[in-house]
Short mmCIF file of C-alpha atoms and ligand atoms in Angstrom, two decimals:
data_model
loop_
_atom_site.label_atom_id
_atom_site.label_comp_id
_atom_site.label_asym_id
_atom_site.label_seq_id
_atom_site.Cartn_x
_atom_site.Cartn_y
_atom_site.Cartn_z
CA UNK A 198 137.12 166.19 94.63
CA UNK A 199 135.85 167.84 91.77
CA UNK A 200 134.13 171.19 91.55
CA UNK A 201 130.62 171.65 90.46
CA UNK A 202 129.24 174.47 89.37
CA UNK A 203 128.19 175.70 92.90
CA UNK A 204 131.92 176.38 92.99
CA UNK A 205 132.95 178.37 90.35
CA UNK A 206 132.75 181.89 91.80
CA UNK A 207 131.85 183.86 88.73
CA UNK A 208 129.08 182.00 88.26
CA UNK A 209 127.58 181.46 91.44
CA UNK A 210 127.90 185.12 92.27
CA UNK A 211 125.30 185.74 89.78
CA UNK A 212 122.97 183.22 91.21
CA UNK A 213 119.72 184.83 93.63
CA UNK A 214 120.09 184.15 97.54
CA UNK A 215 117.35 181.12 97.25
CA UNK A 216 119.81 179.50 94.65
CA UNK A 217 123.39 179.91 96.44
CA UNK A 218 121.56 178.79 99.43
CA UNK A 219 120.83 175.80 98.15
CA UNK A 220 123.66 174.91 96.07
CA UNK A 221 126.70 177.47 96.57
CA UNK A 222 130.11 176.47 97.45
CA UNK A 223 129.27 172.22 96.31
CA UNK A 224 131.96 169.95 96.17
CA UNK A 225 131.46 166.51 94.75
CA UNK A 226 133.51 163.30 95.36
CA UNK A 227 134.02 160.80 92.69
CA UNK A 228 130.99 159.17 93.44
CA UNK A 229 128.94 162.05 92.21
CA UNK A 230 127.22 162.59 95.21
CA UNK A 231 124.31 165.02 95.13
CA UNK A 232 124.34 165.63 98.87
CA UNK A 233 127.57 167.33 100.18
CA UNK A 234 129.69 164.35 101.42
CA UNK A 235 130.34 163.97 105.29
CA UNK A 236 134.21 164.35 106.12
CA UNK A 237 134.60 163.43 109.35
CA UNK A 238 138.57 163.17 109.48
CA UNK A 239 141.16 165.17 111.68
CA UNK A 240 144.41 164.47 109.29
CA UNK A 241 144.54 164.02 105.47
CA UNK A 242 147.65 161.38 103.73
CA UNK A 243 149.80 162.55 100.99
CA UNK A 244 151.65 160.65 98.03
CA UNK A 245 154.94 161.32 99.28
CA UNK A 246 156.87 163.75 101.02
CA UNK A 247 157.32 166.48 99.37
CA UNK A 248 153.68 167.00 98.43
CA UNK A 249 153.56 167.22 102.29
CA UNK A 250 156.28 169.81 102.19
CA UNK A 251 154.89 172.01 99.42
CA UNK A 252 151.04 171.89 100.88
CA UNK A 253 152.85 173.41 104.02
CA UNK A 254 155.18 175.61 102.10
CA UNK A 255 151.48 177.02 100.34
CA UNK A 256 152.82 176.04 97.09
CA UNK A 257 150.23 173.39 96.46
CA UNK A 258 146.61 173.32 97.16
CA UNK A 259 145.32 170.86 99.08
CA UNK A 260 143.87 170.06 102.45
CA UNK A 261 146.48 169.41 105.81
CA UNK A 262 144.56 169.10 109.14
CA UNK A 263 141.03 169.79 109.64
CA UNK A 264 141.83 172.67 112.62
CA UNK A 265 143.30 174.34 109.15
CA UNK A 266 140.90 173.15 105.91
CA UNK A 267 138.36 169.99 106.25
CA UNK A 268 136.01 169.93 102.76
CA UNK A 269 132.94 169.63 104.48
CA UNK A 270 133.71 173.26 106.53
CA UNK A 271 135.01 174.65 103.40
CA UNK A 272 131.83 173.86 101.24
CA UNK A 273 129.60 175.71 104.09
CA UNK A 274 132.38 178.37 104.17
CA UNK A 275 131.93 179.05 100.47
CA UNK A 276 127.94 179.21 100.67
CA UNK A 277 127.69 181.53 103.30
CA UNK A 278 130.44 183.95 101.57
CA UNK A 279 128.24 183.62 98.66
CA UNK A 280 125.31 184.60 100.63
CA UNK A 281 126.35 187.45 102.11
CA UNK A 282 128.51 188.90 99.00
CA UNK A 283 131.66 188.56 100.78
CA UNK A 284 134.74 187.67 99.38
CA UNK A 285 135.29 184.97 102.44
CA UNK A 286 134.22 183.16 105.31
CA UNK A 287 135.39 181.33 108.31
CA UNK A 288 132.96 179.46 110.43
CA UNK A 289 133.49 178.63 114.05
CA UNK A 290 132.28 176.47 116.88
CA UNK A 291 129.65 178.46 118.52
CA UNK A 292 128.24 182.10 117.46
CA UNK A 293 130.42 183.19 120.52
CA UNK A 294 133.25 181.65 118.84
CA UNK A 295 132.93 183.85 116.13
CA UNK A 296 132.26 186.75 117.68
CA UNK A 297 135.42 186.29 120.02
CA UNK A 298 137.25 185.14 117.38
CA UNK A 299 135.68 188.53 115.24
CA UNK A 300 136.83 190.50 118.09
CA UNK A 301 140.02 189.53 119.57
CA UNK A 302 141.71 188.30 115.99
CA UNK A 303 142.03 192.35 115.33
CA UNK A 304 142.28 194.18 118.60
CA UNK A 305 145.18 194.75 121.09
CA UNK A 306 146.44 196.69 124.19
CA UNK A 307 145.21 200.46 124.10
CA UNK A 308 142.79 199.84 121.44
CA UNK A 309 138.60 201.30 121.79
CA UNK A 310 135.47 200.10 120.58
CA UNK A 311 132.15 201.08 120.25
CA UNK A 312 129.47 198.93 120.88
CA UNK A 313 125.81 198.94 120.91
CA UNK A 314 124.43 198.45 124.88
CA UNK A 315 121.70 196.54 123.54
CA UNK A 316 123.05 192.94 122.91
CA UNK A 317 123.17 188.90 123.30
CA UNK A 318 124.21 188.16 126.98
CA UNK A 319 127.62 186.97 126.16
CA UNK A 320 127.85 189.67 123.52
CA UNK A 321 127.73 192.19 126.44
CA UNK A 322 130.34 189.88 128.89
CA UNK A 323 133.12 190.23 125.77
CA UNK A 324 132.70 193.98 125.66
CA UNK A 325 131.87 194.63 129.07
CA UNK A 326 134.07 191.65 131.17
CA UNK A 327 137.02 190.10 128.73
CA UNK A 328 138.36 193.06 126.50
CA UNK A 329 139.10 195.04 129.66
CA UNK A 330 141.28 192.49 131.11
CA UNK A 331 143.15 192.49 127.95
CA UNK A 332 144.04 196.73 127.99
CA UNK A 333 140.71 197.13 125.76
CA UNK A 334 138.58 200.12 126.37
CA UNK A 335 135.00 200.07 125.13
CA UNK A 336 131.96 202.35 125.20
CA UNK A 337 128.31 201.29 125.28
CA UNK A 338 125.64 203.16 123.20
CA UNK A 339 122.12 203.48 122.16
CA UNK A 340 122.94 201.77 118.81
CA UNK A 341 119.42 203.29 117.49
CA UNK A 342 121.19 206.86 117.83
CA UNK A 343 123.55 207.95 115.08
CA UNK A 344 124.82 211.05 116.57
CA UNK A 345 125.86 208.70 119.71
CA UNK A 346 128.14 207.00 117.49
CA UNK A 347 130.34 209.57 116.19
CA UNK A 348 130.39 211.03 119.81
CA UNK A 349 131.76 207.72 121.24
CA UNK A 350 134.89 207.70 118.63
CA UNK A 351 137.78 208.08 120.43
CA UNK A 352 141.17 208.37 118.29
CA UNK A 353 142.33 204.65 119.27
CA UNK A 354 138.58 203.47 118.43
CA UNK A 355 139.52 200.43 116.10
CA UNK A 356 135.90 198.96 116.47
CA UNK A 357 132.12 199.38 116.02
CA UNK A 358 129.99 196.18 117.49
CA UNK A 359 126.54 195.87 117.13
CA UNK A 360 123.80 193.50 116.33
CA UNK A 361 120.65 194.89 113.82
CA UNK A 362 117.99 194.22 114.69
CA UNK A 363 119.24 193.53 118.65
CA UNK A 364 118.78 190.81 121.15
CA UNK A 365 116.43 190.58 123.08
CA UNK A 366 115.04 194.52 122.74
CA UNK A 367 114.72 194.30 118.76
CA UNK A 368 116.58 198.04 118.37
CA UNK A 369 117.81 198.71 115.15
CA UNK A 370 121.14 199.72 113.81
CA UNK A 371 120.96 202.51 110.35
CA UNK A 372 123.40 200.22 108.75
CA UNK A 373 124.45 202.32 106.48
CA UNK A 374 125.03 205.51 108.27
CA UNK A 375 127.03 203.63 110.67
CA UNK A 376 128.98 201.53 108.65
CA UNK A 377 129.63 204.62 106.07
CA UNK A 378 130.93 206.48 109.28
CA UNK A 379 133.35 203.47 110.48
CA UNK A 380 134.92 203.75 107.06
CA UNK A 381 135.53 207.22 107.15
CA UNK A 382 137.06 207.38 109.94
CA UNK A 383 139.32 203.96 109.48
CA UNK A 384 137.18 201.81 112.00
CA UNK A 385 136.15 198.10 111.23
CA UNK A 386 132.33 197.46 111.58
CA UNK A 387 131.95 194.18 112.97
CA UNK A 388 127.79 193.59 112.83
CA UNK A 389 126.24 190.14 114.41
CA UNK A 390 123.68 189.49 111.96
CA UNK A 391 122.00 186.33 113.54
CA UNK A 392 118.69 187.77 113.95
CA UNK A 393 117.79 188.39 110.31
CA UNK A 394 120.54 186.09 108.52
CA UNK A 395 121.87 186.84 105.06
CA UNK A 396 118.61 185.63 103.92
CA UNK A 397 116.88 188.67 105.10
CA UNK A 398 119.53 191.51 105.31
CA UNK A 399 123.14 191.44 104.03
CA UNK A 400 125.09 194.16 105.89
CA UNK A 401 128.22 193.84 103.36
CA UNK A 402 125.94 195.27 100.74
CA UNK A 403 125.05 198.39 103.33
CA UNK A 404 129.39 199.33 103.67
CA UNK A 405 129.70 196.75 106.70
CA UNK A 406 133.50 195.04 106.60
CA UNK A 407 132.34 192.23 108.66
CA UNK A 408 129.72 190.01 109.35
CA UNK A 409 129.23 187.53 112.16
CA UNK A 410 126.75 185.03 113.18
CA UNK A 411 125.00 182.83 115.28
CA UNK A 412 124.32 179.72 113.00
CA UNK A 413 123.29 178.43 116.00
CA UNK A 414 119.99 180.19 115.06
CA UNK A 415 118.08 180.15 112.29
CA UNK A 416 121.13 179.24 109.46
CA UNK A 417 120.88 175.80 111.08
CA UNK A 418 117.10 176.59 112.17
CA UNK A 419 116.05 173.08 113.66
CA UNK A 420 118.01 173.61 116.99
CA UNK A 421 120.46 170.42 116.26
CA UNK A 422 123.85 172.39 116.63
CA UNK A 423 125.88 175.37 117.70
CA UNK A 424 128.30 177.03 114.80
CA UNK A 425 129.44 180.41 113.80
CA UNK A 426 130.82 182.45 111.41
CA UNK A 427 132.57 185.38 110.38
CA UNK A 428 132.49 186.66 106.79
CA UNK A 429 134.40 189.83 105.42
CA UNK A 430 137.14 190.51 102.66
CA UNK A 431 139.70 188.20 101.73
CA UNK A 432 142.40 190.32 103.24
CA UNK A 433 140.29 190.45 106.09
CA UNK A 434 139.94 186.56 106.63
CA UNK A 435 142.74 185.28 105.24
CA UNK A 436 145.38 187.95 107.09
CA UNK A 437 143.99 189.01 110.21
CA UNK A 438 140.86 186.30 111.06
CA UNK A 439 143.13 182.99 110.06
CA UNK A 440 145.90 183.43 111.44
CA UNK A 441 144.18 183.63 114.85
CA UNK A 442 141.62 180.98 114.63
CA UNK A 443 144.07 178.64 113.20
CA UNK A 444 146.30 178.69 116.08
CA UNK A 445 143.60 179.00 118.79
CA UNK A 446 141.60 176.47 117.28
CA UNK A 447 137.73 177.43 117.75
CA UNK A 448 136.53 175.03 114.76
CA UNK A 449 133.62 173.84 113.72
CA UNK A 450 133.43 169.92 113.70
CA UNK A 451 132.42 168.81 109.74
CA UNK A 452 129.20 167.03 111.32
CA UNK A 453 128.01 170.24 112.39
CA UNK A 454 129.15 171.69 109.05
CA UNK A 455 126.94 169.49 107.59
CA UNK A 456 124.05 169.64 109.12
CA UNK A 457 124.16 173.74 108.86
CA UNK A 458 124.31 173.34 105.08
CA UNK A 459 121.42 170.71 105.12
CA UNK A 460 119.67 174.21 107.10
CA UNK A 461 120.75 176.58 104.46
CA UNK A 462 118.46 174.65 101.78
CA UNK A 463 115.58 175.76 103.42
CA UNK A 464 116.93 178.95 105.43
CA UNK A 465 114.60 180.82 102.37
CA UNK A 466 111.44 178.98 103.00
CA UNK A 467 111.94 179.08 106.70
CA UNK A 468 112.60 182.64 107.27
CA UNK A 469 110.02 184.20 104.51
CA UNK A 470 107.55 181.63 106.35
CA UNK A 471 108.08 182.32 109.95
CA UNK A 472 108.18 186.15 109.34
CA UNK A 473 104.63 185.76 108.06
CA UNK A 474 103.66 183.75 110.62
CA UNK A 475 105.77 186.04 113.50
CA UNK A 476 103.40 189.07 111.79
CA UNK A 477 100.28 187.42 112.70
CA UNK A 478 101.51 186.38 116.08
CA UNK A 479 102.67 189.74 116.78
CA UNK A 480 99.59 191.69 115.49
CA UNK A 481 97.51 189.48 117.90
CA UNK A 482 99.77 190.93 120.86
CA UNK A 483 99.69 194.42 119.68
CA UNK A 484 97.22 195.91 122.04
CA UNK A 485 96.59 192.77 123.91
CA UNK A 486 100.29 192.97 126.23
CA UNK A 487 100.97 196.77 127.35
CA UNK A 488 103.99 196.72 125.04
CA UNK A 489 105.55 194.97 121.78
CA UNK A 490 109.40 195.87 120.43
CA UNK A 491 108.67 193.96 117.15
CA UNK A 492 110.42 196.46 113.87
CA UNK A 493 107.54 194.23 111.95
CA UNK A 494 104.83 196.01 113.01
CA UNK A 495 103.80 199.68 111.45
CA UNK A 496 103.30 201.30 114.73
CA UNK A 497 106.88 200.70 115.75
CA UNK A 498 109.20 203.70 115.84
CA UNK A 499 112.01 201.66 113.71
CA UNK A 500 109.46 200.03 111.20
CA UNK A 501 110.58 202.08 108.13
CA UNK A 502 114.36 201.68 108.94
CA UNK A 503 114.12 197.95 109.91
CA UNK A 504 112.26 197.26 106.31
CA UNK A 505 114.44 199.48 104.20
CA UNK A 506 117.15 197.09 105.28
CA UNK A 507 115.61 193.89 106.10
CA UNK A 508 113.51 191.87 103.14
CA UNK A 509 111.46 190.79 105.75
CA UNK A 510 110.50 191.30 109.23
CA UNK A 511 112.17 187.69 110.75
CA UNK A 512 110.34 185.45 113.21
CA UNK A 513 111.95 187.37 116.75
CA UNK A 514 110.21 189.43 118.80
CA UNK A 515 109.56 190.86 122.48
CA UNK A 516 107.06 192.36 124.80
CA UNK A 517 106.37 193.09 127.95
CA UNK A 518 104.26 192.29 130.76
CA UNK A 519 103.78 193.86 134.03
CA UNK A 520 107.09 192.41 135.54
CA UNK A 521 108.58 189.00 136.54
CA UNK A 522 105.73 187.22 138.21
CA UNK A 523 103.78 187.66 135.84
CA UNK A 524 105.78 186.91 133.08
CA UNK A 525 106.84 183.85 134.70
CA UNK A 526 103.26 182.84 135.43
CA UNK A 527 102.43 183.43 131.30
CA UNK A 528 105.51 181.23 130.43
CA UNK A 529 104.00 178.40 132.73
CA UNK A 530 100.71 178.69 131.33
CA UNK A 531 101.86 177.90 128.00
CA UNK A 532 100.67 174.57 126.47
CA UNK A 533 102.22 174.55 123.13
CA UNK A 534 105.02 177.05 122.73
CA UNK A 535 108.01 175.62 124.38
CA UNK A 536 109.80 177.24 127.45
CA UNK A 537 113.32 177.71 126.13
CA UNK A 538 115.88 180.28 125.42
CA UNK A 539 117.13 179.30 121.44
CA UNK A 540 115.81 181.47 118.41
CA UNK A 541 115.57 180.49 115.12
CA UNK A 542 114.17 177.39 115.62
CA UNK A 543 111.29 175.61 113.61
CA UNK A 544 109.44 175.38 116.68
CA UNK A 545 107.63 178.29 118.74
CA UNK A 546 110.35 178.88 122.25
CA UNK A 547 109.63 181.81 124.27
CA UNK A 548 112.09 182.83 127.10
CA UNK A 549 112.60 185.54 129.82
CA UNK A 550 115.67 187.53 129.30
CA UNK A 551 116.15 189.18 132.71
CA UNK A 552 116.44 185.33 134.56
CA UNK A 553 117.94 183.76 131.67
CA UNK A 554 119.62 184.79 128.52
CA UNK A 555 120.81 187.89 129.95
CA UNK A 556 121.21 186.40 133.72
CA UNK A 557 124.75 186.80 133.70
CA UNK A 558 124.47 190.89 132.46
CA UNK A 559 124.62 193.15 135.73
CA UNK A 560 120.75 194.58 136.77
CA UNK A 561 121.94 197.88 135.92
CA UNK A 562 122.94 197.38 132.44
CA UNK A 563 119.67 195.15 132.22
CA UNK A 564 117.98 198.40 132.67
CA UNK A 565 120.52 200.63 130.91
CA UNK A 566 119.53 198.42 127.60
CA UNK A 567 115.97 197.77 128.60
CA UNK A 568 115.75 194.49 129.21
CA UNK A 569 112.75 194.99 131.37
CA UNK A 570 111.95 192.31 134.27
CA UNK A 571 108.68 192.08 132.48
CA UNK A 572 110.60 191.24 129.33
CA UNK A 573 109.61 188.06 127.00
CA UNK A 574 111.30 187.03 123.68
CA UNK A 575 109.18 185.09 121.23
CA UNK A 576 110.79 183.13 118.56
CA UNK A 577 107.77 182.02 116.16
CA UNK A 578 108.47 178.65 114.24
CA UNK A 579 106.08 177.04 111.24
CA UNK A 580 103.41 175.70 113.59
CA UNK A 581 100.04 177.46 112.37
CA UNK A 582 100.22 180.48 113.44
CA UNK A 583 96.19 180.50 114.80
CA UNK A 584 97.41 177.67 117.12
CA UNK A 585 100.14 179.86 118.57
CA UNK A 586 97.69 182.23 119.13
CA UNK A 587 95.44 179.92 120.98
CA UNK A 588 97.93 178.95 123.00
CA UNK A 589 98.83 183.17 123.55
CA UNK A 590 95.42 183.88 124.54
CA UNK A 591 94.75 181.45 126.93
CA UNK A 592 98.20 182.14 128.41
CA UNK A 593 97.69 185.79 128.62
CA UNK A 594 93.98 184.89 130.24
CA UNK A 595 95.66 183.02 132.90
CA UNK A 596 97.75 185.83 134.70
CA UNK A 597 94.86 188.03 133.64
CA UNK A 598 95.75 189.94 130.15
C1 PLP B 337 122.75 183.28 120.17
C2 PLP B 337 123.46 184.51 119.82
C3 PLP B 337 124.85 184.59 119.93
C4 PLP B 337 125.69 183.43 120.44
O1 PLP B 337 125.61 182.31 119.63
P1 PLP B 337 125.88 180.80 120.12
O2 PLP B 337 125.80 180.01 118.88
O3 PLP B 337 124.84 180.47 121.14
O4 PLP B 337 127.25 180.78 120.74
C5 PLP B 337 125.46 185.76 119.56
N1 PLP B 337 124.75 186.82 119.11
C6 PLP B 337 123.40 186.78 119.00
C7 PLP B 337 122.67 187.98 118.50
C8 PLP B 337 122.71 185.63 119.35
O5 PLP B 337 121.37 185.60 119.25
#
């Protein structure tokens, strides 16, 4: 394997996002492959013993087993460091492998976090459902409300969790206020960034210590796989996240690796595109539905906050109709945009939260985080936007908006 120069780190660091997207972290074979080559092997053979020995020992470089190193994962490893201005990355099998793996990697018995109530389904299960059984206390908060945060330390608070802008309610985090405040007081911010990618917003550069995602979403962008990651400082990754994902094992396979870093080439294009087009959509809606939670839009009470931080708006939003019938009848009226709970996709998906994504969340914290029974999410993909507001209007015409 021989390194291009998408690999040497001093020079790639002064690349722009578009560019490291495209061509960060490249390995090439000996054939001189311009398209990352697909290494689809569990073990790797050595020349003789003791190279086996001193690869083990950490005295030579070189790859062992792929639930350790596999060149494929480390090439999409390197490019989303890169992206995000961390010094490392670790990707995983799901987004919910990285944010367990995020979580659990640094937390024990007695410790506290603080998370935002306003969060992915599963998000809300870790916090609310698996920490506790493991002797982990955590407190949920309006994430949009500094002063909640510094009320909600605790002296064995170890984490903050929270997602900017949130699923599916679109609440935004002041990034740097909270992060700043986790630092001063010795807490880890742990922020799921899936919603905007680094593309958009880049938390590291706002005093967050790690970053986790979703590539599910729009990294990979044509709904083909799941992956995650988790990106932070080397001592971060190397001492406290490797350790535990190398012995627990939630990799990501180097197909799916692959076809993430054939996303990232176009994760640019995709998300400047689909925020235009998710403007348009949305300021069609505004006034049309009796209420929008999209940070895009002027009149919402986040705008300024959301685009100080974000480079653009992103293609997710929500609103809400009068309550589940109807929003059921408006998904089933829908001709083009698909039914379906994913995000980030190339294609237009809408979903209802209350009955699906957030199903397995408890009515009560439903409410407490206001997912509304009324509640739709809109991801909006690179159709033509004026045909996904054809198919809107005669949607919203059939259960009389
Ligand atoms: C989808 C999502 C997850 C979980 O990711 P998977 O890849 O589906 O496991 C976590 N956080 C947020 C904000 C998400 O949207």
């Amino acid at each position: 394997m021989k390194r291009t120069t998408g690999t040497d780190r001093s020079i790639t660091r002064t690349w722009r996002k578009a560019t490291q997207a495209v061509r960060a972290g490249t390995w090439r074979s000996e054939q001189g492959e311009t398209s990352e080559a697909l290494f689809l092997t569990s073990g790797f053979a050595y020349d003789n013993a003791e190279t086996a020995a001193a690869r083990f020992r950490g005295d030579q470089q070189g790859m062992t087993y792929s639930r350790l190193q596999n060149p494929t994962v480390a090439m999409l490893e390197e490019r989303i460091a890169m992206l995000d201005g961390a010094e490392a990355c670790r990707v995983q099998a799901s987004g919910m492998a990285a944010m367990t793996a995020a979580l659990l990697c640094q937390l024990s018995v007695g410790d506290h976090v603080v998370a935002g109530r306003a969060a992915f389904g599963s998000c809300r299960w870790l916090v609310d459902q698996l920490l506790p059984r493991f002797g982990i206390t955590a407190t949920t908060i309006d994430a949009r409300d500094n002063a909640a945060w510094e009320a909600a330390i605790q002296p064995n608070t170890k984490v903050f969790f929270f997602e900017t802008p949130a699923n599916p309610t679109m609440d935004v985090v002041d990034l740097a206020f909270v992060c700043g405040l986790a630092r001063s007081r010795g807490i880890v911010s742990v922020v799921d960034n899936a919603f905007a990618t680094p593309a958009l917003q880049r938390p590291i550069e706002w005093g967050a210590d790690v970053v986790a995602y979703s590539a599910t979403k729009l990294m990979d962008g044509q709904g083909r796989v799941l992956a995650g990651a988790v990106s932070g400082s080397a001592d971060f990754i190397n001492n406290v996240l490797l350790p535990f994902q190398r012995n627990t094992g939630p990799n990501l396979s180097p197909f799916n690796a692959w076809v993430v870093l054939k996303g990232l080439e176009t994760l640019d294009l995709r998300v400047k595109k689909q925020s235009e087009n998710a403007l348009q959509v949305g300021k069609f809606l505004e006034g049309r539905v009796p209420r929008i939670n999209f940070p895009g839009l002027p009149s919402h009470p986040q705008h300024e906050l959301a685009m100080k931080q974000m480079d653009a708006c992103g293609p997710i939003f929500s609103f809400e109709v009068e309550g589940r019938e109807q929003a059921h009848g408006l998904l089933d009226a829908l001709e083009l945009i698909d039914i379906s709970n994913n995000i980030g996709d190339s294609r237009s998906l809408m979903c209802h939260n209350a009955s699906t994504t957030h199903y397995s969340v408890s009515a009560e914290a439903r409410a407490e985080m206001g997912v509304s029974e009324g509640m739709l999410r809109l991801n909006v993909g690179l159709e033509d936007p004026l045909d996904l507001i054809d198919d809107l209007d005669r949607a919203l015409k059939a259960v009389g908006l």
